[in-house]
């Protein structure tokens, strides 16, 4: 019997890409492919690319080139690009990067097995010519459900799926859901709440290649969460381009407020986290649910981007320092230990010294747990790329170099404020050298720091355990904490 075809998925970019990779993994496993973790052991290396900003695109190209090198030194016979960069550039990427044997867009995902087999057999799959995916869906959100447009993370399971699927492989949420195969054993997993975005921020190209906003149905999200719980997942993170818009195309803009308690009640799930919230759309009722629902993390990933009104308007966004501070005060009045993170762009076209100073003023008073700072760069197809009053690259770099250490100092101060707090820590790894590492409710995976547990209470801890602990010290944005005794942990 010939060896099974082997495939490795290399994922770059955000948590949404991670979900898409697990959908592709599920489809391939259902069609007989053997999934391997290392591209050196694979017949085909599939690189799920990121196309958001220039640095991410460079990382994606580097990953494709690195995988291409394996064709002359190992088992790998083909390298295939998928994901946002492949969707965004299509034929252009294929022509510029001959090391990639195939460039597949989102429309190819449901037929991924057939596409890879064609490429592996020496055939050619013609890469697509990119198009604005917003134009594929109706303007009215209410008419977008069941449109037939390819939406990674939304597609139906193949009809040929056998009833007795291999271990760890299942229709994630019933007949409407894609197959999903976990690619790691972490006790944390992302769940896609929606795809696309209806906002028109002048610096962002994502809607053009991810399309307009489309919610997944609550039953699908719940079913997938139950399946993940059965796979040992303890925390789910809801991801999309804009979670605050969830439900608007299903006839209920407050649907997330209803869904969150149901997700938190799923047996085996100990924490639900929501990412990607738009400040201008953050409703009082949603704040209440996020701040006061058991097993829902009081965590607010708020996309501020700037604080100076003139810059925000040029970005086609809303708000200012005082309004943002007021929002943060409202959140902390309801959940004093709430975690808050945000990202900011410096050097946006037209940003004056006074605007930059206003951003500093906001950050100094905001007490954010995590801050991402990025220097502006033109993105193909965005409105801001055509703005005339651009700052010199040297000026952007200078402002980035100034604000980055300030952000690090401010987040370290915020961590110091948390010393003495009681934390619920999800253990994520136990290592002889690094010890016991986990995350508290105010820390999202990979972006917001971690908690190092210490002391005799660490004996016997394993990944997936939720531990009550007391913060003893801060190390930058990270915390050192000691597990509570049984008596201390009791109400």
Coordinates of C-alpha atoms in Angstrom, one line a residue:
X1 CA 0.0 0.0 0.0
X2 CA 1.6 3.4 -1.0
X3 CA 2.4 5.9 1.7
X4 CA -0.3 8.4 2.4
X5 CA 0.2 11.9 1.0
X6 CA 1.6 14.2 3.6
X7 CA 1.0 17.9 4.1
X8 CA 2.3 20.5 6.6
X9 CA 0.5 23.7 7.3
X10 CA 2.6 26.7 8.2
X11 CA 0.5 29.5 9.6
X12 CA 1.5 33.2 9.8
X13 CA -0.5 36.2 11.0
X14 CA -3.4 36.4 13.3
X15 CA -5.7 34.0 15.1
X16 CA -8.2 34.2 12.2
X17 CA -5.6 32.6 10.0
X18 CA -5.0 29.9 12.6
X19 CA -8.7 29.0 12.5
X20 CA -8.6 28.9 8.7
X21 CA -5.5 26.6 8.8
X22 CA -7.5 24.2 11.0
X23 CA -10.3 24.2 8.5
X24 CA -7.9 23.3 5.7
X25 CA -6.4 20.6 7.9
X26 CA -9.8 19.2 8.5
X27 CA -10.7 19.1 4.8
X28 CA -7.4 17.5 3.9
X29 CA -7.5 14.9 6.7
X30 CA -11.0 13.9 5.6
X31 CA -9.8 13.3 2.1
X32 CA -6.9 11.0 3.3
X33 CA -4.0 13.4 3.7
X34 CA -1.6 12.8 6.6
X35 CA -1.0 16.0 8.5
X36 CA 2.6 16.4 9.8
X37 CA 3.9 19.3 11.9
X38 CA 7.2 19.8 10.1
X39 CA 7.4 20.9 6.5
X40 CA 10.6 18.8 6.1
X41 CA 8.5 15.7 6.5
X42 CA 5.7 16.8 4.1
X43 CA 5.1 16.1 0.4
X44 CA 3.4 19.5 0.2
X45 CA 4.1 22.6 2.4
X46 CA 1.0 24.9 2.6
X47 CA 1.9 28.4 3.9
X48 CA -1.0 30.3 5.2
X49 CA 0.2 33.9 4.5
X50 CA -0.6 37.2 6.1
X51 CA -1.2 40.2 3.9
X52 CA -2.0 42.9 6.4
X53 CA 1.1 45.2 6.6
X54 CA 4.5 45.3 4.9
X55 CA 6.3 43.5 7.7
X56 CA 3.8 40.6 7.7
X57 CA 4.0 40.3 3.9
X58 CA 7.8 40.1 4.2
X59 CA 7.5 37.3 6.8
X60 CA 5.1 35.4 4.5
X61 CA 7.5 35.7 1.5
X62 CA 10.4 34.5 3.7
X63 CA 8.4 31.5 4.9
X64 CA 7.6 30.6 1.3
X65 CA 11.2 30.9 0.3
X66 CA 12.3 28.8 3.2
X67 CA 9.8 26.1 2.3
X68 CA 10.9 26.3 -1.3
X69 CA 14.5 25.5 -0.2
X70 CA 13.2 22.2 1.1
X71 CA 12.4 21.0 -2.4
X72 CA 16.1 20.6 -3.1
X73 CA 17.1 19.2 0.2
X74 CA 14.3 17.1 1.6
X75 CA 11.0 15.2 1.0
X76 CA 9.0 18.3 0.0
X77 CA 7.9 18.3 -3.6
X78 CA 5.6 21.4 -3.7
X79 CA 5.1 24.6 -1.9
X80 CA 1.6 26.3 -2.0
X81 CA 0.6 29.7 -0.8
X82 CA -2.9 30.3 0.7
X83 CA -4.3 33.0 3.0
X84 CA -4.6 36.7 2.9
X85 CA -1.5 37.5 0.8
X86 CA -2.4 34.8 -1.7
X87 CA -5.9 36.1 -1.9
X88 CA -4.8 39.8 -2.1
X89 CA -2.2 39.4 -4.8
X90 CA -3.0 36.1 -6.6
X91 CA -1.4 36.0 -10.1
X92 CA 0.9 38.9 -9.2
X93 CA 2.4 36.9 -6.3
X94 CA 2.7 33.8 -8.4
X95 CA 4.7 35.6 -11.0
X96 CA 6.9 37.4 -8.5
X97 CA 7.6 34.2 -6.5
X98 CA 8.2 31.2 -8.8
X99 CA 9.4 29.2 -5.7
X100 CA 5.6 28.8 -4.9
X101 CA 4.2 25.9 -7.0
X102 CA 0.7 27.2 -6.4
X103 CA -1.1 30.3 -5.2
X104 CA -4.7 29.5 -4.0
X105 CA -7.4 32.0 -3.1
X106 CA -10.3 31.6 -0.7
X107 CA -12.5 30.2 -3.5
X108 CA -10.1 27.2 -3.6
X109 CA -10.5 26.2 0.0
X110 CA -13.5 23.8 -0.4
X111 CA -11.5 22.0 -3.1
X112 CA -8.1 22.2 -1.3
X113 CA -7.4 18.4 -1.6
X114 CA -8.0 18.4 -5.3
X115 CA -5.9 21.5 -5.8
X116 CA -2.9 20.1 -3.9
X117 CA -3.1 16.8 -5.7
X118 CA -3.1 18.5 -9.1
X119 CA 0.0 20.6 -8.0
X120 CA 1.7 17.5 -6.5
X121 CA 1.2 15.6 -9.7
X122 CA 2.9 18.3 -11.8
X123 CA -0.2 20.0 -13.0
X124 CA -0.8 23.8 -12.9
X125 CA -3.5 25.6 -11.1
X126 CA -4.0 29.1 -12.6
X127 CA -3.8 31.6 -9.9
X128 CA -6.8 34.0 -9.6
X129 CA -6.8 37.6 -10.5
X130 CA -7.6 39.5 -7.3
X131 CA -10.9 41.3 -7.0
X132 CA -12.6 43.4 -4.3
X133 CA -14.5 40.8 -2.3
X134 CA -16.8 43.4 -0.9
X135 CA -18.5 43.5 -4.3
X136 CA -19.3 39.8 -4.1
X137 CA -21.9 40.3 -1.4
X138 CA -25.1 42.3 -1.3
X139 CA -24.9 45.8 0.2
X140 CA -27.6 45.0 2.7
X141 CA -26.1 42.9 5.5
X142 CA -29.5 41.1 5.9
X143 CA -29.1 39.6 2.4
X144 CA -25.6 38.2 2.9
X145 CA -26.4 34.9 4.7
X146 CA -26.3 31.9 2.4
X147 CA -24.9 33.9 -0.5
X148 CA -22.7 31.1 -1.7
X149 CA -19.5 33.3 -1.5
X150 CA -16.5 31.5 -0.1
X151 CA -15.9 32.5 3.5
X152 CA -13.0 30.7 5.3
X153 CA -14.4 29.3 8.5
X154 CA -18.0 29.3 7.2
X155 CA -18.2 26.6 4.6
X156 CA -20.2 23.4 4.8
X157 CA -18.5 20.1 5.5
X158 CA -18.0 18.0 2.4
X159 CA -20.9 15.6 1.7
X160 CA -18.4 12.7 1.4
X161 CA -17.3 12.9 5.0
X162 CA -17.5 9.5 6.6
X163 CA -19.6 9.0 9.7
X164 CA -16.6 7.5 11.6
X165 CA -14.1 10.4 11.2
X166 CA -10.6 9.9 12.5
X167 CA -9.8 10.8 16.1
X168 CA -9.6 14.6 16.6
X169 CA -11.5 15.3 13.4
X170 CA -15.1 16.3 13.3
X171 CA -17.6 18.6 11.7
X172 CA -17.0 21.5 14.1
X173 CA -20.6 22.4 14.4
X174 CA -23.0 20.3 12.6
X175 CA -24.0 20.2 8.9
X176 CA -23.4 23.9 8.2
X177 CA -19.9 24.0 9.6
X178 CA -16.5 23.3 8.1
X179 CA -14.4 20.4 9.1
X180 CA -11.8 21.4 11.6
X181 CA -8.7 19.5 12.8
X182 CA -6.7 20.9 15.7
X183 CA -3.0 21.5 14.8
X184 CA -1.8 21.9 18.4
X185 CA -2.6 20.7 21.9
X186 CA -2.9 24.1 23.6
X187 CA -5.8 24.4 26.1
X188 CA -6.8 27.6 24.2
X189 CA -8.4 27.8 20.8
X190 CA -9.9 30.5 18.6
X191 CA -13.4 30.4 17.3
X192 CA -14.4 32.5 14.3
X193 CA -17.4 34.7 15.0
X194 CA -17.6 36.4 11.7
X195 CA -15.6 37.3 8.6
X196 CA -15.0 40.5 6.8
X197 CA -15.6 44.1 7.8
X198 CA -18.0 46.9 6.7
X199 CA -15.9 49.7 8.2
X200 CA -13.9 51.9 5.7
X201 CA -10.8 52.9 7.7
X202 CA -8.6 54.7 5.3
X203 CA -5.4 52.8 6.3
X204 CA -6.8 49.3 6.1
X205 CA -7.0 47.0 3.0
X206 CA -8.5 44.0 4.9
X207 CA -12.2 44.5 3.7
X208 CA -11.1 44.5 0.1
X209 CA -9.7 40.9 0.3
X210 CA -11.7 39.5 3.3
X211 CA -14.9 41.0 2.0
X212 CA -18.0 42.5 3.8
X213 CA -19.1 41.5 7.2
X214 CA -20.8 38.2 7.6
X215 CA -21.7 36.6 10.9
X216 CA -21.7 32.9 11.7
X217 CA -24.9 31.6 13.1
X218 CA -25.0 31.2 16.9
X219 CA -25.7 27.4 16.6
X220 CA -22.5 27.0 14.5
X221 CA -20.4 28.9 17.0
X222 CA -21.9 27.0 20.0
X223 CA -21.5 23.6 18.2
X224 CA -17.9 24.3 17.4
X225 CA -17.2 25.4 21.0
X226 CA -18.7 22.2 22.3
X227 CA -16.5 20.2 20.0
X228 CA -13.4 22.1 21.1
X229 CA -14.3 21.4 24.7
X230 CA -14.4 17.8 23.9
X231 CA -10.9 18.1 22.5
X232 CA -9.7 19.4 25.8
X233 CA -9.9 23.2 25.2
X234 CA -10.5 25.2 28.3
X235 CA -10.5 28.8 26.9
X236 CA -12.0 30.0 23.6
X237 CA -11.2 33.3 22.0
X238 CA -13.8 34.7 19.7
X239 CA -12.2 36.3 16.6
X240 CA -13.3 38.3 13.6
X241 CA -12.4 41.6 12.0
X242 CA -15.0 43.3 14.2
X243 CA -16.8 41.4 16.9
X244 CA -19.0 44.4 17.9
X245 CA -20.8 44.1 14.6
X246 CA -21.8 40.5 15.3
X247 CA -25.5 39.8 14.5
X248 CA -26.3 42.8 12.5
X249 CA -26.8 40.6 9.4
X250 CA -28.8 38.2 11.4
X251 CA -31.4 40.8 12.5
X252 CA -30.1 41.4 16.0
X253 CA -27.1 43.6 16.7
X254 CA -27.2 42.6 20.4
X255 CA -26.8 38.9 19.5
X256 CA -23.4 38.7 21.1
X257 CA -24.8 39.7 24.5
X258 CA -27.1 36.6 24.2
X259 CA -24.5 34.3 22.9
X260 CA -21.7 34.9 25.4
X261 CA -23.6 33.4 28.4
X262 CA -24.4 30.4 26.4
X263 CA -20.8 29.9 25.4
X264 CA -19.7 30.4 28.9
X265 CA -22.1 27.6 30.1
X266 CA -20.6 25.0 27.7
X267 CA -19.4 22.1 29.8
X268 CA -15.6 22.0 30.0
X269 CA -15.1 25.7 28.9
X270 CA -13.7 27.7 31.8
X271 CA -13.1 31.0 30.0
X272 CA -14.5 32.8 27.0
X273 CA -12.6 35.8 25.6
X274 CA -13.7 38.3 23.0
X275 CA -11.2 40.1 20.8
X276 CA -11.3 42.9 18.2
X277 CA -13.9 45.4 19.6
X278 CA -14.6 48.7 18.0
X279 CA -14.8 51.5 20.6
X280 CA -17.5 53.4 18.5
X281 CA -19.7 50.3 18.5
X282 CA -19.2 49.2 22.1
X283 CA -22.7 49.2 23.6
X284 CA -23.5 49.5 27.3
X285 CA -25.2 46.1 27.3
X286 CA -22.2 44.4 25.8
X287 CA -19.9 46.1 28.4
X288 CA -22.3 44.7 31.1
X289 CA -22.1 41.1 29.8
X290 CA -18.3 41.3 29.3
X291 CA -17.8 42.7 32.7
X292 CA -20.2 40.7 34.7
X293 CA -20.7 37.2 33.2
X294 CA -19.2 34.2 35.0
X295 CA -16.5 32.5 32.8
X296 CA -16.4 35.4 30.4
X297 CA -13.1 37.3 30.7
X298 CA -13.5 41.0 31.5
X299 CA -11.2 41.7 28.7
X300 CA -11.5 44.6 26.2
X301 CA -9.4 44.5 23.0
X302 CA -10.3 48.1 21.9
X303 CA -9.1 49.3 18.5
X304 CA -8.3 53.0 19.3
X305 CA -5.6 53.5 16.7
X306 CA -5.0 57.1 17.8
X307 CA -6.4 59.8 20.2
X308 CA -6.1 63.1 18.3
X309 CA -9.4 64.0 16.7
X310 CA -7.9 65.3 13.4
X311 CA -5.9 62.1 12.9
X312 CA -8.9 59.9 13.8
X313 CA -11.1 61.7 11.3
X314 CA -8.5 61.3 8.6
X315 CA -8.5 57.6 9.4
X316 CA -12.3 57.7 9.2
X317 CA -12.7 56.8 12.8
X318 CA -14.3 58.5 15.8
X319 CA -13.5 59.6 19.3
X320 CA -10.9 61.5 21.2
X321 CA -8.9 61.4 24.4
X322 CA -11.7 62.4 26.8
X323 CA -14.2 60.1 25.2
X324 CA -11.8 57.2 25.3
X325 CA -10.9 57.8 28.9
X326 CA -14.6 58.0 29.7
X327 CA -15.2 54.6 28.1
X328 CA -12.3 53.1 30.1
X329 CA -13.8 54.6 33.3
X330 CA -17.1 53.0 32.5
X331 CA -15.5 49.6 32.0
X332 CA -13.4 49.8 35.1
X333 CA -16.4 50.9 37.2
X334 CA -18.1 47.7 36.3
X335 CA -15.0 45.5 36.4
X336 CA -12.0 47.1 38.3
X337 CA -9.6 44.3 37.2
X338 CA -10.6 44.4 33.5
X339 CA -7.8 43.9 31.0
X340 CA -7.5 46.4 28.2
X341 CA -5.3 46.4 25.2
X342 CA -5.1 48.4 22.0
X343 CA -3.0 49.2 18.9
X344 CA -1.9 52.6 17.7
X345 CA -0.5 54.0 14.4
X346 CA 2.1 56.8 14.5
X347 CA 3.2 58.9 11.6
X348 CA -0.2 58.8 9.9
X349 CA -0.4 61.3 7.0
X350 CA -1.0 64.8 8.4
X351 CA -0.1 63.8 12.0
X352 CA 1.2 67.0 13.6
X353 CA 3.5 67.3 16.6
X354 CA 0.5 68.4 18.6
X355 CA -1.4 65.3 17.5
X356 CA 1.5 63.1 18.5
X357 CA 1.6 64.8 21.9
X358 CA -2.1 64.2 22.3
X359 CA -1.6 60.5 21.7
X360 CA 1.1 60.5 24.4
X361 CA -1.3 62.3 26.7
X362 CA -4.0 59.7 26.2
X363 CA -1.6 56.7 26.7
X364 CA -0.2 58.2 29.9
X365 CA -3.6 58.4 31.4
X366 CA -5.2 55.3 29.9
X367 CA -3.6 52.5 32.1
X368 CA -3.6 50.0 29.3
X369 CA -2.4 46.4 30.0
X370 CA -0.9 46.0 26.5
X371 CA -0.1 48.5 23.8
X372 CA 0.9 47.8 20.2
X373 CA 2.6 50.6 18.3
X374 CA 3.1 50.6 14.6
X375 CA 4.6 53.1 12.2
X376 CA 2.4 54.1 9.3
X377 CA 3.2 52.7 5.8
X378 CA 1.2 52.9 2.6
X379 CA -1.0 49.9 1.9
X380 CA -2.0 49.1 -1.7
X381 CA -5.5 50.1 -2.5
X382 CA -6.1 52.1 0.6
X383 CA -7.4 55.7 0.6
X384 CA -4.6 56.9 2.9
X385 CA -2.0 55.7 0.3
X386 CA -3.2 58.6 -1.9
X387 CA -3.0 61.3 0.8
X388 CA -0.6 64.1 0.0
X389 CA 0.6 65.2 3.4
X390 CA 2.7 62.2 4.3
X391 CA 5.5 62.3 6.8
X392 CA 9.0 61.4 5.8
X393 CA 9.9 57.8 6.6
X394 CA 12.6 59.1 9.0
X395 CA 10.0 61.1 10.9
X396 CA 7.7 58.1 11.2
X397 CA 10.7 56.0 12.5
X398 CA 11.6 58.7 15.0
X399 CA 8.1 58.9 16.4
X400 CA 7.9 55.1 16.6
X401 CA 11.3 55.0 18.4
X402 CA 10.0 57.6 20.9
X403 CA 6.6 56.0 21.6
X404 CA 7.6 52.3 21.8
X405 CA 9.7 52.6 25.0
X406 CA 7.0 54.8 26.6
X407 CA 4.4 52.1 25.8
X408 CA 6.7 49.5 27.4
X409 CA 7.1 51.7 30.5
X410 CA 3.4 52.3 30.8
X411 CA 2.4 48.7 30.5
X412 CA 5.1 47.7 33.0
X413 CA 3.6 50.2 35.4
X414 CA 0.1 48.8 34.8
X415 CA 1.5 45.3 35.6
X416 CA 3.0 46.7 38.9
X417 CA -0.5 48.0 39.8
X418 CA -1.7 44.4 39.6
X419 CA 0.7 43.1 42.3
X420 CA -1.5 41.9 45.1
X421 CA -4.5 41.1 42.9
X422 CA -6.2 37.7 42.9
X423 CA -5.9 36.1 39.5
X424 CA -7.5 33.1 37.7
X425 CA -4.6 31.7 35.8
X426 CA -5.0 29.1 33.0
X427 CA -1.9 26.9 33.0
X428 CA -0.6 26.7 29.4
X429 CA 2.8 25.0 29.8
X430 CA 4.9 23.2 32.4
X431 CA 8.6 23.0 31.6
X432 CA 11.6 21.9 33.6
X433 CA 13.5 25.1 32.7
X434 CA 10.8 27.8 32.4
X435 CA 8.5 26.4 35.1
X436 CA 4.8 26.8 35.1
X437 CA 3.5 29.4 32.7
X438 CA -0.1 30.6 32.2
X439 CA -2.3 33.6 31.6
X440 CA -4.7 35.5 33.7
X441 CA -8.1 36.9 32.5
X442 CA -6.5 40.2 31.5
X443 CA -3.9 38.5 29.2
X444 CA -4.8 37.2 25.7
X445 CA -2.6 34.5 24.0
X446 CA 0.7 35.6 22.6
X447 CA 0.1 39.4 22.8
X448 CA -0.4 40.5 26.4
X449 CA 2.3 38.9 28.6
X450 CA 2.0 35.9 30.9
X451 CA 2.0 34.7 34.5
X452 CA 4.8 32.6 36.0
X453 CA 3.5 30.5 38.9
X454 CA 5.9 29.8 41.7
X455 CA 5.8 28.1 45.1
X456 CA 4.8 24.7 46.5
X457 CA 1.3 25.0 45.0
X458 CA 2.7 24.4 41.6
X459 CA 3.4 20.7 42.3
X460 CA 1.2 18.6 40.0
X461 CA -0.1 21.4 37.8
X462 CA -0.6 20.5 34.2
X463 CA -1.7 22.4 31.1
X464 CA -5.4 23.2 31.1
X465 CA -5.7 23.7 34.8
X466 CA -7.4 26.9 36.0
X467 CA -5.6 28.0 39.2
X468 CA -6.5 30.8 41.6
X469 CA -3.3 32.7 42.5
X470 CA -2.0 35.9 44.0
X471 CA 0.2 38.3 42.1
X472 CA 3.5 38.7 43.9
X473 CA 5.6 40.7 41.5
X474 CA 5.8 42.1 38.0
X475 CA 8.5 41.5 35.4
X476 CA 7.8 44.0 32.7
X477 CA 4.3 43.1 31.5
X478 CA 4.5 39.6 33.0
X479 CA 3.5 38.7 36.5
X480 CA 4.8 36.3 39.1
X481 CA 2.1 34.7 41.2
X482 CA 1.7 32.0 43.8
X483 CA -1.2 29.5 43.7
X484 CA -3.7 30.0 46.5
X485 CA -4.2 27.3 49.1
X486 CA -7.5 25.5 49.2
X487 CA -8.6 27.7 52.1
X488 CA -7.6 30.9 50.3
X489 CA -9.3 29.8 47.0
X490 CA -12.6 29.2 48.8
X491 CA -15.2 31.9 48.6

